[in-house]
XYZ file of C-alpha atoms in Angstrom:
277
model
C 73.386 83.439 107.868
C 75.312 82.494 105.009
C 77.025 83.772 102.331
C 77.871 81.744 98.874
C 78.022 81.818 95.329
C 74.726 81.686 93.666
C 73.734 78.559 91.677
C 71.152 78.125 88.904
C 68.394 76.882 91.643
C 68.661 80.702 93.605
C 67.011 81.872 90.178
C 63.473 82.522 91.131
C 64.636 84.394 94.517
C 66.684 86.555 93.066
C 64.543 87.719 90.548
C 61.722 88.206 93.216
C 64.668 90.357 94.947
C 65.514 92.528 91.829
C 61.687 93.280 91.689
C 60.987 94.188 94.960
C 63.537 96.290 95.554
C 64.481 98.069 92.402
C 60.594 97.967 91.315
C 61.039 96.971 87.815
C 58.630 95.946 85.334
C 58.271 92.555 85.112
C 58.738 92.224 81.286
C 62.165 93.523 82.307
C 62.938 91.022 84.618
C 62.128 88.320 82.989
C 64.276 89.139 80.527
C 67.191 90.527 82.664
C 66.930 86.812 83.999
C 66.656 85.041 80.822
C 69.676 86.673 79.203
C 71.902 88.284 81.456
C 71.619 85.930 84.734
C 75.280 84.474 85.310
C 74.875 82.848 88.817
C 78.520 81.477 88.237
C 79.685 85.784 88.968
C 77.155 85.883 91.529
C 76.915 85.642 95.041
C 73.873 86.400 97.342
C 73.789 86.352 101.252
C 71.020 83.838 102.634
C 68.886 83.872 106.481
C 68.701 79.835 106.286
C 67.248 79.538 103.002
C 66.123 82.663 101.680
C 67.893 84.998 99.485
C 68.488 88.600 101.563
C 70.735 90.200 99.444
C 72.589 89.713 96.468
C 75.113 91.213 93.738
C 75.222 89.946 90.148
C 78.144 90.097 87.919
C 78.132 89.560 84.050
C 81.509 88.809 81.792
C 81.525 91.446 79.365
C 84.355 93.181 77.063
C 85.559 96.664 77.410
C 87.654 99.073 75.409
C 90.662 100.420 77.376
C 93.642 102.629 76.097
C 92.999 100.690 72.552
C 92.853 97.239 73.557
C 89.920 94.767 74.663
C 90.061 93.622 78.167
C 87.637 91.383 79.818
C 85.576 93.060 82.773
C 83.289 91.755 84.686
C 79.712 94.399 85.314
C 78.307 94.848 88.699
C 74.656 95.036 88.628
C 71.577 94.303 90.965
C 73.202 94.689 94.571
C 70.636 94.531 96.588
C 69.430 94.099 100.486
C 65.974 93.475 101.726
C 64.741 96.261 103.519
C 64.649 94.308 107.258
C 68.138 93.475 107.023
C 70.010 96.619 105.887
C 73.066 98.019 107.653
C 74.861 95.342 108.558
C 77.417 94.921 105.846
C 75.935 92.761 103.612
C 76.574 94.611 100.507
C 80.412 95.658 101.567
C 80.534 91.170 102.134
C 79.029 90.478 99.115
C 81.098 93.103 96.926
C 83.969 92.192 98.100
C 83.387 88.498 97.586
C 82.206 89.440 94.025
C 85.734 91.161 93.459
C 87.783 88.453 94.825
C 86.131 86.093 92.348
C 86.964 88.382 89.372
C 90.277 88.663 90.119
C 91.070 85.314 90.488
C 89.550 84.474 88.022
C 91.128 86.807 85.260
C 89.008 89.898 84.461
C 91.162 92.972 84.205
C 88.313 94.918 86.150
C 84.720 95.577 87.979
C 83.040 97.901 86.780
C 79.363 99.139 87.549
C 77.180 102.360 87.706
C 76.824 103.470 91.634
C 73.757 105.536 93.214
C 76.494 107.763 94.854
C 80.286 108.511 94.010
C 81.347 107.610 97.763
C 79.400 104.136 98.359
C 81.796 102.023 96.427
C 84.941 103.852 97.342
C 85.652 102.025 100.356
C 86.033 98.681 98.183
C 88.660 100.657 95.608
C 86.307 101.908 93.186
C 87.277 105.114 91.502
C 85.463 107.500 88.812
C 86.457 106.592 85.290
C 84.647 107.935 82.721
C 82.884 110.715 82.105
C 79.474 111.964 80.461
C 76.912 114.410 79.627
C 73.415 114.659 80.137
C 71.733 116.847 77.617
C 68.572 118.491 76.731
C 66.102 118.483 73.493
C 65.474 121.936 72.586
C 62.630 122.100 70.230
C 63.818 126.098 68.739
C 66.927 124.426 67.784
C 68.071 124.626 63.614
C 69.547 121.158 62.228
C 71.600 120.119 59.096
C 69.238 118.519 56.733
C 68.833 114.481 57.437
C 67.597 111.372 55.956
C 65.659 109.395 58.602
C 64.595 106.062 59.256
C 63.330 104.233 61.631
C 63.811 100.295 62.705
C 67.654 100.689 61.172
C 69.388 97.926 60.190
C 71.649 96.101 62.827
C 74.536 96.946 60.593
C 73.963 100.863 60.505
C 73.374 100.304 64.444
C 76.966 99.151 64.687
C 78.380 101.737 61.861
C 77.836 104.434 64.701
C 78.571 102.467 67.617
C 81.594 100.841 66.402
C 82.995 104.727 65.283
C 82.275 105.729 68.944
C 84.578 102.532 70.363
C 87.280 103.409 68.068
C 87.329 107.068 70.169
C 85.991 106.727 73.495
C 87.182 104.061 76.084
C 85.410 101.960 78.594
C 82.605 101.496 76.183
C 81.193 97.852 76.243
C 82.478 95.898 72.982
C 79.291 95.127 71.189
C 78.758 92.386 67.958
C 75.432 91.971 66.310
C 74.545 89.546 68.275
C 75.293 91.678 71.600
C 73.397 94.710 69.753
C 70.673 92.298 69.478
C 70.505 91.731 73.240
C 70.751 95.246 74.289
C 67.913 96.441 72.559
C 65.741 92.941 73.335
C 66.278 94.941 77.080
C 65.337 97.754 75.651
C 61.853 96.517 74.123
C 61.394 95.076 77.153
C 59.753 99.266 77.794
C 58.805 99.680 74.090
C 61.750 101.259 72.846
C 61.402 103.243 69.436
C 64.584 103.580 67.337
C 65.644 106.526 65.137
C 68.761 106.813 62.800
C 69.758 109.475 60.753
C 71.388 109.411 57.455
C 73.833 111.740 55.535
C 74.294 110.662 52.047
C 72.801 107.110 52.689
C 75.939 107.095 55.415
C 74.239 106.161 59.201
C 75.168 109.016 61.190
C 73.654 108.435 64.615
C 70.605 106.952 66.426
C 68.480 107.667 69.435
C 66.438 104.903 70.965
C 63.919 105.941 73.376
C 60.616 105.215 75.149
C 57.068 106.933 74.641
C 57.137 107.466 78.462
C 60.234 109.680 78.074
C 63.274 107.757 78.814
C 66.487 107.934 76.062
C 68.290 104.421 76.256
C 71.038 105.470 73.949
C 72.272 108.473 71.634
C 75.159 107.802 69.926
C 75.964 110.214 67.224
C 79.113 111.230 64.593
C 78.361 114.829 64.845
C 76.853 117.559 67.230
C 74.023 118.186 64.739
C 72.558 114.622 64.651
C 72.810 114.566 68.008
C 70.654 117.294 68.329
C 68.342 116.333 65.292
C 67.604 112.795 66.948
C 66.942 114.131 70.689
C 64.697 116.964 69.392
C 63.175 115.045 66.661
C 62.635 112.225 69.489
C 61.517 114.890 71.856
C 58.454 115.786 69.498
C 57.606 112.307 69.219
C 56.780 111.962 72.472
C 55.516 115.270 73.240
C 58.258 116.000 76.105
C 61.331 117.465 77.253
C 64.348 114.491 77.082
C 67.726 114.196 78.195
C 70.463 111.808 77.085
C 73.330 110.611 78.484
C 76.122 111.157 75.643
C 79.803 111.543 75.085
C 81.791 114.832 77.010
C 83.219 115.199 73.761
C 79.545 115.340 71.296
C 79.824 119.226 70.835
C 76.450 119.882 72.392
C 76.241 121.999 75.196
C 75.132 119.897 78.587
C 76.192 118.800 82.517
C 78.896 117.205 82.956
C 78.772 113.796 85.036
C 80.738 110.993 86.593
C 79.188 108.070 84.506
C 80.907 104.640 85.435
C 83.513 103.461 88.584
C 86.017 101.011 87.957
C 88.199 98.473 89.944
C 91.276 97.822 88.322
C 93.283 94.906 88.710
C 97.098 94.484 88.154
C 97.570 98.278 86.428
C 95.298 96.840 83.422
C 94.495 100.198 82.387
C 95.021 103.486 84.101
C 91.949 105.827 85.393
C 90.636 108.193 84.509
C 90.056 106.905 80.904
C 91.630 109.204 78.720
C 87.984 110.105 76.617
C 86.319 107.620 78.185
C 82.178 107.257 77.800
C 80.143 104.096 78.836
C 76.295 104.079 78.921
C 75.469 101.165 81.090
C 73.727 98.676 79.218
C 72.701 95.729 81.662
């Protein structure tokens, strides 16, 4: 068995793996693959030449205690099924961290199944969220919409949140552009609302139910675009938002972190990030 960095050539394998095991469309992996495949951050475990398991890391930005920091996002750690339990992930993690240490990132970061799987490796809690409900009996403050919003009103809201919240992913329009290319991937919908011609939030969601983002300036447009995308598709949602949105919801543990060399200190003081591969 070995264990190595991942090369452009361990492509086809790994995307096989991501499928099989985390069942994704294949629209979505193709383009996971196509845009967010950095084999250079990635390292996979191999029995002689096939790919058993593997982690993937991609460079990103982050906002921490007002400053941007380069982190490096954990995403697709995965083990076949037949060789599970024998450390392969706690190898290949590890590995993974090593790398981004050395080679300057100020942290890992990544979005665990449990709080307790990564803790072994140093990971600790660091941000916080809320998931909340549409309620369709719920009064709103009267809104402009409009749907398909510019990129530019996109990053109006977005770019508010960053200035407020910390561990959010830093995002220009050409990362906004990416994000929601994943998104389409499910056919997303988007929604903004408008106060005054001013953008004051969005909601982009899927007719099968599922809210990829809600990012808001207020509590009632926060409301008004997960009820309003609610009726659309003729469901109860929930959304992953901000502790501080002033809507009533469950708290949650949203991201862990690894910090290296005191870069920032955890918990983030306000700190939101909705994982966007």
């Amino acid at each position: 068995m070995t264990v190595r960095k991942l090369n452009a050539g361990d492509r086809s394998q790994a995307e096989v793996t991501w499928r099989e095991v985390f069942e994704e469309p294949r629209a979505f992996t193709e383009y996971y693959f196509n845009e967010r495949f950095y084999p250079e951050h990635s390292f996979g475990a191999f029995d002689g030449d096939r790919l058993i398991a593997m982690t993937l890391g991609r460079p990103t930005m982050i906002r921490a205690e007002g400053r941007s920091l380069p982190a490096l996002l954990i995403a697709g750690v995965s083990t076949q099924p037949a060789y599970r339990g024998r450390g392969l992930m706690h190898d290949l993690v590890s590995r993974q961290i090593a790398h981004a240490k050395e080679n300057g990132f100020a942290c890992c970061y990544l979005h665990p199944v449990s709080e307790s799987l990564y803790a072994s490796l140093g990971f600790r809690n660091g941000t916080d969220a809320l998931i909340v409900r549409s309620d369709p009996n719920r009064a709103h403050d009267p809104f402009e919409w409009k749907e398909n919003a510019s990129n530019r009103d996109l990053l109006f809201v977005y770019d508010a949140l960053l200035q407020s919240h910390d561990g959010m992913q830093l995002r220009d329009e050409r990362e906004l552009t990416a994000v929601f290319s994943d998104y389409a991937t499910e056919q997303a919908q988007t929604l903004a609302v408008y106060s005054e011609s001013q953008p004051m939030g969005y909601v982009c969601y899927s007719r099968e139910g599922s809210v990829f983002e809600l990012f808001a300036l207020c509590s009632s447009a926060y409301e008004a675009l997960l009820d309003k995308a609610s009726k659309r598709v003729g469901r109860e949602l929930k959304a992953i938002v901000p502790v501080d949105c002033g809507v009533i919801g469950e708290r949650v543990y949203s991201m862990q972190y690894l910090v290296f060399n005191n870069a920032f200190q955890l918990p983030l003081k306000n700190g939101f990030c909705r994982l966007a591969y």
